[in-house]
Amino acid sequence: MNSQLREKADRKDRAGWVIMAALILAELVSSFEASMIYAALTSFYRIYGDPIAIGWLVTGYMLVAMATAAICARLGDIYGRKRMLLFCLAMAMIGSLVSAATTDLGWIIAGRACQGFAGAILPLCYGMVREYFPSVRVAVNIGIVSATASGGAGLGLVTGGLLVDYGSWRAIFIASAALAITAMIAVWFLVPRSRQYTPSRIDWLGGILFVPGLCFLLYALGLGEDHGWGSMVQMSWFLVGITLLVAWVVHELRIENPMIDVRMIGDRQIGLTALIFILLALGTMNIGQIVMVMMQQPVETGIGLGVSATLAGALHAPGSIIGVIAGPLCGWYASRYGSRNAMILATISATLAWVGLTLAHGSLWAVTGWLFLNSFALGAAMSAAPNLIVEAAPAGRTSEATGLAQIARKIGMAVGAQLAAITLATSTIKVGQGVYPGPDAYLLTFIWVTAGCGLALLASFALPRSGAMSRQ
């Protein structure tokens, strides 16, 4: 009897690792597509010479990623997470092919926006971990998925650098499409069918109304360069964006089964976790847009380190390994000592990393060292945040709740990408045919990113001191 029980347990463990392998491959698509573009930004600067327009290669992706993190995560809770995961992978593949097939910057941005459907993959995977695995394994497995997000980002930088240097910027999109196809096959055959939680109605309006509001706010930010900060044109667009966001919140509060339950923000643990994600995402998660470009741009600009895309990506690789280790390590730490303490550790590390980058960024090895510390911070935060959310969220809305955190992260990354594009354009230097950010522009960018990390640290200390996997 004991041997039969052990054999049954072994089969269950093997099945669990097969599922995890498929989820890891799916998340690699999301993290790879989010980061691989950074390896090509210097090429786009050289070809198109418009820092703010090029910034939309990042911002456009983030905007769609926000919407899909909300809508597709919730639809996964309703109709089955496996079904929605396959849909998001297919859309990401299509976006990659669109960007690879054109030289028009507008169409490249459109393809990147379609790739943004990959933004729903992470919350869907979190929901599937909670659905398929016993509670004792949830924290560690969430840490593994989170580590994949960190490691995949590093893979995107390293592989992207190689593809850009030895191929072209098109190659990164072709590689993304191939990876998405592989993940679709793995999920289709290896992941079991998901449960469904069918509501009486679906709140489609609530799932999309916040996106145009945020778009208008980001567009208004970009108008400061041309029309002046505080101009009537800029303030008008700000007002339109804020009005739409307020209308969205009011609408969601009035709906019995909202697409995005903004009431969850009222939970102290969920609300503060979302705030921390926003503050960290402003800069720490957009580090490729800032530091990767600085490392690759010419030394003649006064701040560039003049390395190739391949070397810049390779220098991120050890940091990515640290991030991969930090994910499950902090998942284990959270299971023993609490997710709050894991988040405090993450925000302390992020703050120290950006203080260091602000004060010492003239040496390639110094910058690499700060990147290592930032990678550890990201791995720890990506593990601590979903565990904090899962502790506080109802089981039937797990993907939605973690999706809400991912929305917060994508909001921070979208706003941060646009702010970085704006501040990096405040001081430019022309070298040859390229136009690059100057030293003062980088210093200004480093300062506001560091301030965001400091605020995230304060918010971490305000988290509740205890949490449990409740509301199963």
Short mmCIF file of C-alpha atoms in Angstrom, two decimals:
data_model
loop_
_atom_site.label_atom_id
_atom_site.label_comp_id
_atom_site.label_asym_id
_atom_site.label_seq_id
_atom_site.Cartn_x
_atom_site.Cartn_y
_atom_site.Cartn_z
CA MET A 1 0.00 0.00 0.00
CA ASN A 2 2.80 2.39 0.93
CA SER A 3 4.60 1.69 -2.35
CA GLN A 4 1.39 2.40 -4.29
CA LEU A 5 0.94 5.70 -2.46
CA ARG A 6 4.55 6.65 -3.14
CA GLU A 7 4.14 5.74 -6.83
CA LYS A 8 0.98 7.85 -7.04
CA ALA A 9 2.76 10.78 -5.36
CA ASP A 10 5.70 10.43 -7.76
CA ARG A 11 3.36 10.52 -10.77
CA LYS A 12 1.67 13.60 -9.36
CA ASP A 13 5.04 15.31 -8.83
CA ARG A 14 6.12 14.49 -12.40
CA ALA A 15 2.85 15.87 -13.75
CA GLY A 16 3.38 19.01 -11.68
CA TRP A 17 6.82 19.62 -13.11
CA VAL A 18 5.53 19.06 -16.66
CA ILE A 19 2.90 21.76 -16.06
CA MET A 20 5.52 24.07 -14.57
CA ALA A 21 7.78 23.53 -17.59
CA ALA A 22 5.00 24.65 -19.94
CA LEU A 23 4.18 27.69 -17.77
CA ILE A 24 7.85 28.65 -17.60
CA LEU A 25 8.11 28.48 -21.39
CA ALA A 26 4.99 30.64 -21.74
CA GLU A 27 6.34 33.25 -19.33
CA LEU A 28 9.63 33.30 -21.25
CA VAL A 29 7.65 34.68 -24.20
CA SER A 30 6.29 37.52 -22.06
CA SER A 31 9.58 38.48 -20.43
CA PHE A 32 11.59 38.08 -23.64
CA GLU A 33 9.25 40.34 -25.61
CA ALA A 34 9.24 42.94 -22.84
CA SER A 35 13.04 43.25 -22.76
CA MET A 36 14.42 42.32 -26.18
CA ILE A 37 13.50 45.73 -27.63
CA TYR A 38 16.05 47.44 -25.37
CA ALA A 39 18.92 45.80 -27.23
CA ALA A 40 17.70 47.46 -30.44
CA LEU A 41 16.89 50.95 -29.12
CA THR A 42 20.31 52.35 -30.03
CA SER A 43 19.79 51.08 -33.59
CA PHE A 44 16.42 52.81 -33.73
CA TYR A 45 18.00 56.03 -32.41
CA ARG A 46 20.55 55.82 -35.22
CA ILE A 47 17.98 55.02 -37.93
CA TYR A 48 15.05 57.25 -36.94
CA GLY A 49 16.63 59.91 -34.65
CA ASP A 50 13.43 60.70 -32.70
CA PRO A 51 13.79 59.79 -28.99
CA ILE A 52 10.15 60.47 -28.06
CA ALA A 53 8.69 58.51 -31.02
CA ILE A 54 11.11 55.66 -30.35
CA GLY A 55 9.94 55.67 -26.72
CA TRP A 56 6.54 54.46 -27.97
CA LEU A 57 8.15 51.13 -28.87
CA VAL A 58 8.19 50.61 -25.11
CA THR A 59 5.14 52.67 -24.12
CA GLY A 60 2.81 51.18 -26.76
CA TYR A 61 3.70 47.68 -25.61
CA MET A 62 3.07 48.61 -21.98
CA LEU A 63 -0.33 50.17 -22.67
CA VAL A 64 -1.66 47.05 -24.37
CA ALA A 65 0.02 44.87 -21.74
CA MET A 66 -1.94 46.77 -19.07
CA ALA A 67 -5.27 46.23 -20.79
CA THR A 68 -4.64 42.55 -21.44
CA ALA A 69 -3.30 41.97 -17.92
CA ALA A 70 -6.72 43.14 -16.74
CA ILE A 71 -9.07 41.79 -19.38
CA CYS A 72 -7.44 38.50 -20.32
CA ALA A 73 -6.58 37.65 -16.72
CA ARG A 74 -10.21 38.13 -15.71
CA LEU A 75 -11.49 36.25 -18.77
CA GLY A 76 -9.09 33.46 -17.80
CA ASP A 77 -10.77 33.28 -14.39
CA ILE A 78 -14.15 33.12 -16.15
CA TYR A 79 -13.61 30.94 -19.23
CA GLY A 80 -10.45 29.03 -18.34
CA ARG A 81 -6.88 30.23 -17.96
CA LYS A 82 -5.39 27.76 -20.43
CA ARG A 83 -7.69 29.00 -23.19
CA MET A 84 -6.75 32.63 -22.59
CA LEU A 85 -3.06 31.79 -22.29
CA LEU A 86 -3.11 30.22 -25.76
CA PHE A 87 -4.94 33.26 -27.16
CA CYS A 88 -2.39 35.69 -25.69
CA LEU A 89 0.53 33.67 -27.05
CA ALA A 90 -1.07 33.69 -30.51
CA MET A 91 -1.54 37.48 -30.45
CA ALA A 92 2.05 37.99 -29.30
CA MET A 93 3.23 35.86 -32.23
CA ILE A 94 1.17 37.93 -34.70
CA GLY A 95 2.59 41.18 -33.30
CA SER A 96 6.13 39.89 -33.69
CA LEU A 97 5.52 39.00 -37.33
CA VAL A 98 3.98 42.43 -38.06
CA SER A 99 7.02 44.26 -36.66
CA ALA A 100 9.43 41.98 -38.51
CA ALA A 101 7.71 42.56 -41.85
CA THR A 102 8.06 46.38 -42.07
CA THR A 103 10.52 49.28 -41.89
CA ASP A 104 7.85 51.88 -41.13
CA LEU A 105 8.24 53.00 -37.50
CA GLY A 106 4.48 53.37 -37.09
CA TRP A 107 3.88 49.75 -38.09
CA ILE A 108 6.76 48.54 -35.92
CA ILE A 109 5.10 50.31 -32.98
CA ALA A 110 1.76 48.73 -33.95
CA GLY A 111 3.35 45.27 -33.93
CA ARG A 112 4.92 45.98 -30.56
CA ALA A 113 1.49 47.00 -29.27
CA CYS A 114 0.07 43.66 -30.45
CA GLN A 115 2.93 41.91 -28.66
CA GLY A 116 1.54 43.56 -25.53
CA PHE A 117 -1.01 40.73 -25.25
CA ALA A 118 1.88 38.89 -23.61
CA GLY A 119 1.28 41.14 -20.60
CA ALA A 120 -1.52 38.80 -19.47
CA ILE A 121 0.70 35.71 -19.43
CA LEU A 122 2.21 36.29 -15.98
CA PRO A 123 -1.07 36.77 -14.04
CA LEU A 124 -2.59 33.82 -15.91
CA CYS A 125 0.38 31.68 -14.87
CA TYR A 126 0.03 32.81 -11.25
CA GLY A 127 -3.64 31.80 -11.31
CA MET A 128 -2.78 28.44 -12.84
CA VAL A 129 -0.15 27.78 -10.15
CA ARG A 130 -2.75 28.36 -7.46
CA GLU A 131 -5.29 26.24 -9.37
CA TYR A 132 -3.11 23.21 -10.11
CA PHE A 133 -0.89 22.94 -7.02
CA PRO A 134 -1.46 22.39 -3.28
CA SER A 135 -1.14 25.47 -1.06
CA VAL A 136 2.19 24.27 0.41
CA ARG A 137 3.79 24.53 -3.05
CA VAL A 138 2.15 27.75 -4.23
CA ALA A 139 4.66 30.26 -2.79
CA VAL A 140 7.72 28.43 -4.14
CA ASN A 141 6.15 27.80 -7.56
CA ILE A 142 5.10 31.44 -7.82
CA GLY A 143 8.72 32.26 -7.01
CA ILE A 144 9.84 29.99 -9.87
CA VAL A 145 7.48 31.67 -12.34
CA SER A 146 8.63 35.07 -11.07
CA ALA A 147 12.24 34.00 -11.47
CA THR A 148 11.43 33.06 -15.05
CA ALA A 149 10.18 36.61 -15.58
CA SER A 150 13.53 37.95 -14.38
CA GLY A 151 15.60 35.37 -16.23
CA GLY A 152 13.59 35.81 -19.41
CA ALA A 153 14.21 39.53 -19.29
CA GLY A 154 17.92 38.83 -19.12
CA LEU A 155 17.62 36.33 -21.95
CA GLY A 156 15.90 39.00 -24.01
CA LEU A 157 18.75 41.44 -23.45
CA VAL A 158 21.53 38.94 -24.17
CA THR A 159 19.86 37.25 -27.14
CA GLY A 160 18.58 40.57 -28.43
CA GLY A 161 22.09 42.00 -28.37
CA LEU A 162 23.49 39.05 -30.31
CA LEU A 163 20.69 39.19 -32.88
CA VAL A 164 21.09 42.94 -33.41
CA ASP A 165 24.89 42.80 -33.73
CA TYR A 166 25.09 39.73 -35.95
CA GLY A 167 21.78 40.04 -37.77
CA SER A 168 19.46 43.05 -37.57
CA TRP A 169 16.71 44.48 -35.41
CA ARG A 170 14.24 42.36 -37.44
CA ALA A 171 15.81 39.20 -36.03
CA ILE A 172 14.55 39.94 -32.52
CA PHE A 173 10.96 39.88 -33.76
CA ILE A 174 11.47 36.68 -35.73
CA ALA A 175 12.94 35.02 -32.62
CA SER A 176 9.95 36.23 -30.56
CA ALA A 177 7.51 34.66 -33.01
CA ALA A 178 9.36 31.33 -32.96
CA LEU A 179 9.41 31.28 -29.15
CA ALA A 180 5.67 32.04 -28.99
CA ILE A 181 4.88 29.16 -31.37
CA THR A 182 6.95 26.76 -29.25
CA ALA A 183 5.18 27.86 -26.07
CA MET A 184 1.75 27.44 -27.68
CA ILE A 185 2.57 23.82 -28.53
CA ALA A 186 3.81 23.11 -24.99
CA VAL A 187 0.77 24.67 -23.30
CA TRP A 188 -1.66 22.93 -25.66
CA PHE A 189 -0.30 19.44 -24.95
CA LEU A 190 1.07 19.67 -21.38
CA VAL A 191 -1.32 21.88 -19.39
CA PRO A 192 -4.67 20.49 -18.23
CA ARG A 193 -7.98 22.22 -18.80
CA SER A 194 -8.67 25.05 -16.34
CA ARG A 195 -11.63 25.59 -14.05
CA GLN A 196 -14.18 28.28 -14.88
CA TYR A 197 -15.91 30.78 -12.61
CA THR A 198 -18.84 32.03 -14.71
CA PRO A 199 -20.46 35.32 -13.58
CA SER A 200 -23.93 36.57 -14.52
CA ARG A 201 -22.50 39.13 -16.95
CA ILE A 202 -19.17 40.42 -18.26
CA ASP A 203 -18.13 44.03 -17.74
CA TRP A 204 -16.46 44.72 -21.10
CA LEU A 205 -16.53 48.51 -20.69
CA GLY A 206 -14.70 48.36 -17.39
CA GLY A 207 -11.95 46.31 -18.97
CA ILE A 208 -11.03 48.90 -21.59
CA LEU A 209 -12.12 52.33 -20.32
CA PHE A 210 -8.98 52.98 -18.30
CA VAL A 211 -6.69 52.42 -21.32
CA PRO A 212 -7.66 55.51 -23.38
CA GLY A 213 -7.58 57.58 -20.18
CA LEU A 214 -4.01 56.55 -19.52
CA CYS A 215 -3.11 57.01 -23.20
CA PHE A 216 -4.28 60.62 -23.08
CA LEU A 217 -2.25 61.25 -19.91
CA LEU A 218 0.90 59.85 -21.53
CA TYR A 219 0.22 61.81 -24.70
CA ALA A 220 -0.12 64.96 -22.59
CA LEU A 221 3.28 64.26 -21.03
CA GLY A 222 4.83 64.13 -24.49
CA LEU A 223 3.30 67.52 -25.42
CA GLY A 224 5.44 69.32 -22.85
CA GLU A 225 8.44 69.31 -25.20
CA ASP A 226 6.59 70.95 -28.11
CA HIS A 227 3.95 73.14 -26.45
CA GLY A 228 5.57 73.91 -23.10
CA TRP A 229 4.85 72.50 -19.65
CA GLY A 230 1.54 73.78 -18.32
CA SER A 231 0.33 74.99 -21.73
CA MET A 232 -3.39 75.04 -22.51
CA VAL A 233 -3.02 72.22 -25.04
CA GLN A 234 -1.20 69.99 -22.57
CA MET A 235 -3.62 70.72 -19.70
CA SER A 236 -6.60 69.97 -21.96
CA TRP A 237 -5.30 66.50 -22.75
CA PHE A 238 -4.49 65.92 -19.07
CA LEU A 239 -8.09 66.85 -18.20
CA VAL A 240 -9.50 64.44 -20.81
CA GLY A 241 -7.35 61.60 -19.49
CA ILE A 242 -8.20 62.24 -15.84
CA THR A 243 -11.91 62.51 -16.67
CA LEU A 244 -11.89 59.11 -18.40
CA LEU A 245 -10.02 57.49 -15.50
CA VAL A 246 -12.48 58.91 -12.96
CA ALA A 247 -15.37 57.70 -15.11
CA TRP A 248 -13.78 54.24 -15.20
CA VAL A 249 -13.44 54.08 -11.39
CA VAL A 250 -17.05 55.25 -10.90
CA HIS A 251 -18.28 52.68 -13.43
CA GLU A 252 -16.39 49.81 -11.79
CA LEU A 253 -17.67 50.74 -8.32
CA ARG A 254 -21.26 50.57 -9.58
CA ILE A 255 -20.93 47.12 -11.20
CA GLU A 256 -21.72 43.99 -9.18
CA ASN A 257 -19.16 41.86 -11.05
CA PRO A 258 -16.62 44.34 -12.48
CA MET A 259 -13.96 43.29 -14.94
CA ILE A 260 -11.39 44.96 -12.68
CA ASP A 261 -12.55 45.04 -9.09
CA VAL A 262 -11.04 48.36 -7.99
CA ARG A 263 -12.52 47.70 -4.54
CA MET A 264 -9.61 45.32 -3.98
CA ILE A 265 -7.33 48.35 -3.89
CA GLY A 266 -9.09 49.18 -0.64
CA ASP A 267 -7.48 46.12 0.91
CA ARG A 268 -4.38 47.51 2.57
CA GLN A 269 -2.13 44.67 1.49
CA ILE A 270 -3.28 44.63 -2.14
CA GLY A 271 -3.37 48.43 -2.43
CA LEU A 272 0.10 48.98 -1.00
CA THR A 273 1.54 46.15 -3.11
CA ALA A 274 0.11 47.78 -6.23
CA LEU A 275 1.59 51.13 -5.19
CA ILE A 276 5.00 49.56 -4.60
CA PHE A 277 4.86 47.93 -8.01
CA ILE A 278 4.07 51.29 -9.65
CA LEU A 279 6.94 53.04 -7.89
CA LEU A 280 9.48 50.32 -8.67
CA ALA A 281 8.28 49.94 -12.25
CA LEU A 282 8.86 53.63 -13.01
CA GLY A 283 12.55 52.99 -13.44
CA THR A 284 13.93 49.75 -12.04
CA MET A 285 11.89 47.69 -14.49
CA ASN A 286 12.71 50.04 -17.38
CA ILE A 287 16.42 49.86 -16.71
CA GLY A 288 17.09 48.58 -20.22
CA GLN A 289 15.62 51.73 -21.76
CA ILE A 290 18.00 53.84 -19.68
CA VAL A 291 21.19 51.90 -18.96
CA MET A 292 21.32 49.69 -22.08
CA VAL A 293 21.25 52.80 -24.27
CA MET A 294 23.86 54.57 -22.12
CA MET A 295 26.20 51.58 -22.32
CA GLN A 296 25.94 51.39 -26.12
CA GLN A 297 26.03 55.03 -27.11
CA PRO A 298 29.36 56.57 -28.23
CA VAL A 299 31.94 57.69 -25.66
CA GLU A 300 32.01 61.06 -27.48
CA THR A 301 28.60 61.87 -25.96
CA GLY A 302 30.29 62.38 -22.60
CA ILE A 303 28.47 59.59 -20.78
CA GLY A 304 28.26 56.66 -23.21
CA LEU A 305 30.43 53.62 -22.57
CA GLY A 306 30.71 52.65 -26.25
CA VAL A 307 30.14 48.91 -25.96
CA SER A 308 28.36 46.69 -28.51
CA ALA A 309 24.79 45.48 -28.08
CA THR A 310 26.15 41.96 -27.56
CA LEU A 311 28.50 43.03 -24.75
CA ALA A 312 25.84 45.20 -23.13
CA GLY A 313 23.44 42.27 -23.13
CA ALA A 314 26.14 39.87 -21.90
CA LEU A 315 26.91 42.14 -18.94
CA HIS A 316 23.27 41.84 -17.95
CA ALA A 317 23.44 38.03 -18.00
CA PRO A 318 25.03 37.47 -14.54
CA GLY A 319 22.55 39.92 -13.07
CA SER A 320 19.71 37.99 -14.68
CA ILE A 321 21.02 34.81 -13.09
CA ILE A 322 20.95 36.61 -9.75
CA GLY A 323 17.36 37.63 -10.46
CA VAL A 324 16.46 34.02 -11.28
CA ILE A 325 17.95 32.85 -7.99
CA ALA A 326 16.29 35.69 -6.07
CA GLY A 327 12.78 34.66 -7.20
CA PRO A 328 12.50 31.16 -5.64
CA LEU A 329 14.82 32.18 -2.79
CA CYS A 330 12.50 35.01 -1.82
CA GLY A 331 9.51 32.70 -2.37
CA TRP A 332 11.04 30.38 0.23
CA TYR A 333 11.89 33.37 2.45
CA ALA A 334 8.30 34.64 2.17
CA SER A 335 6.88 31.24 3.11
CA ARG A 336 8.99 31.23 6.30
CA TYR A 337 9.25 34.86 7.35
CA GLY A 338 6.45 36.61 5.50
CA SER A 339 6.06 38.29 2.12
CA ARG A 340 6.25 41.73 3.75
CA ASN A 341 9.86 41.14 4.81
CA ALA A 342 10.71 39.84 1.34
CA MET A 343 9.32 43.04 -0.20
CA ILE A 344 11.28 45.22 2.25
CA LEU A 345 14.46 43.40 1.21
CA ALA A 346 13.60 44.01 -2.46
CA THR A 347 12.96 47.73 -2.07
CA ILE A 348 16.09 48.29 0.03
CA SER A 349 18.15 46.61 -2.71
CA ALA A 350 16.51 48.66 -5.47
CA THR A 351 17.10 51.93 -3.63
CA LEU A 352 20.77 51.13 -3.03
CA ALA A 353 21.24 50.13 -6.68
CA TRP A 354 19.88 53.42 -8.02
CA VAL A 355 21.67 55.57 -5.47
CA GLY A 356 24.84 53.85 -6.71
CA LEU A 357 23.96 54.42 -10.39
CA THR A 358 23.27 58.09 -9.70
CA LEU A 359 26.59 58.64 -7.93
CA ALA A 360 28.91 56.29 -9.86
CA HIS A 361 28.12 55.53 -13.51
CA GLY A 362 31.35 56.43 -15.28
CA SER A 363 32.85 52.94 -15.19
CA LEU A 364 31.55 49.92 -17.08
CA TRP A 365 32.24 47.64 -14.12
CA ALA A 366 30.60 49.97 -11.61
CA VAL A 367 27.47 50.14 -13.77
CA THR A 368 27.50 46.34 -14.12
CA GLY A 369 27.71 45.95 -10.33
CA TRP A 370 24.70 48.20 -9.79
CA LEU A 371 22.85 46.22 -12.45
CA PHE A 372 23.50 43.04 -10.46
CA LEU A 373 21.98 44.58 -7.33
CA ASN A 374 19.01 45.91 -9.33
CA SER A 375 18.45 42.43 -10.80
CA PHE A 376 18.33 40.92 -7.32
CA ALA A 377 15.81 43.59 -6.30
CA LEU A 378 13.60 42.86 -9.30
CA GLY A 379 13.69 39.09 -8.73
CA ALA A 380 12.79 39.58 -5.07
CA ALA A 381 9.99 42.06 -5.82
CA MET A 382 8.53 39.90 -8.60
CA SER A 383 8.33 37.03 -6.10
CA ALA A 384 7.13 38.99 -3.05
CA ALA A 385 4.38 40.98 -4.81
CA PRO A 386 2.28 38.07 -6.15
CA ASN A 387 2.61 36.22 -2.85
CA LEU A 388 1.31 39.30 -1.05
CA ILE A 389 -1.61 39.46 -3.50
CA VAL A 390 -2.40 35.73 -3.34
CA GLU A 391 -2.46 35.92 0.46
CA ALA A 392 -5.21 38.53 0.34
CA ALA A 393 -7.27 37.63 -2.76
CA PRO A 394 -10.28 35.30 -3.10
CA ALA A 395 -9.43 32.07 -4.93
CA GLY A 396 -11.97 32.68 -7.70
CA ARG A 397 -10.38 36.02 -8.56
CA THR A 398 -6.70 35.13 -8.16
CA SER A 399 -5.69 35.85 -11.76
CA GLU A 400 -7.71 39.07 -11.67
CA ALA A 401 -6.08 40.17 -8.40
CA THR A 402 -2.56 39.37 -9.60
CA GLY A 403 -3.57 40.92 -12.91
CA LEU A 404 -4.44 44.09 -10.99
CA ALA A 405 -0.90 44.10 -9.60
CA GLN A 406 0.45 43.57 -13.10
CA ILE A 407 -1.69 46.49 -14.30
CA ALA A 408 -0.06 48.59 -11.60
CA ARG A 409 3.36 47.38 -12.76
CA LYS A 410 2.55 48.11 -16.40
CA ILE A 411 1.17 51.55 -15.50
CA GLY A 412 4.45 52.30 -13.75
CA MET A 413 6.46 50.97 -16.68
CA ALA A 414 4.37 52.85 -19.26
CA VAL A 415 4.58 56.13 -17.34
CA GLY A 416 8.24 55.48 -16.60
CA ALA A 417 9.01 54.74 -20.25
CA GLN A 418 7.38 57.98 -21.32
CA LEU A 419 9.07 59.97 -18.54
CA ALA A 420 12.42 58.42 -19.47
CA ALA A 421 11.86 59.31 -23.14
CA ILE A 422 11.04 62.89 -22.13
CA THR A 423 13.88 63.39 -19.64
CA LEU A 424 16.41 61.71 -21.93
CA ALA A 425 15.35 64.17 -24.64
CA THR A 426 15.96 67.24 -22.43
CA SER A 427 19.63 67.28 -23.36
CA THR A 428 20.87 65.64 -26.58
CA ILE A 429 24.20 65.34 -28.37
CA LYS A 430 24.69 64.57 -32.06
CA VAL A 431 27.53 62.19 -32.93
CA GLY A 432 27.80 61.28 -36.58
CA GLN A 433 24.31 60.59 -37.90
CA GLY A 434 22.88 59.68 -34.50
CA VAL A 435 21.24 61.84 -31.82
CA TYR A 436 21.77 60.62 -28.24
CA PRO A 437 20.85 61.75 -24.69
CA GLY A 438 23.46 63.88 -22.92
CA PRO A 439 24.97 63.57 -19.40
CA ASP A 440 22.51 66.03 -17.80
CA ALA A 441 19.57 64.10 -19.25
CA TYR A 442 20.81 60.86 -17.71
CA LEU A 443 21.45 62.47 -14.33
CA LEU A 444 17.91 63.86 -14.23
CA THR A 445 16.56 60.41 -15.12
CA PHE A 446 18.64 58.68 -12.44
CA ILE A 447 17.41 61.12 -9.79
CA TRP A 448 13.69 60.59 -10.33
CA VAL A 449 14.09 56.81 -10.56
CA THR A 450 15.98 56.81 -7.24
CA ALA A 451 13.22 58.89 -5.65
CA GLY A 452 10.63 56.33 -6.79
CA CYS A 453 12.63 53.50 -5.19
CA GLY A 454 12.84 55.42 -1.91
CA LEU A 455 9.07 55.91 -1.84
CA ALA A 456 8.57 52.19 -2.58
CA LEU A 457 10.76 51.38 0.43
CA LEU A 458 8.59 53.56 2.69
CA ALA A 459 5.44 51.89 1.35
CA SER A 460 6.96 48.44 2.06
CA PHE A 461 7.28 49.26 5.75
CA ALA A 462 3.59 50.22 5.76
CA LEU A 463 2.50 46.73 4.63
CA PRO A 464 0.59 44.60 7.19
CA ARG A 465 2.90 42.57 9.39
CA SER A 466 1.17 39.25 8.86
CA GLY A 467 -0.72 37.53 6.07
CA ALA A 468 -2.11 34.11 5.37
CA MET A 469 -3.32 32.22 2.32
CA SER A 470 -6.89 33.12 3.10
CA ARG A 471 -10.24 33.16 1.39
CA GLN A 472 -9.55 29.88 -0.41
#
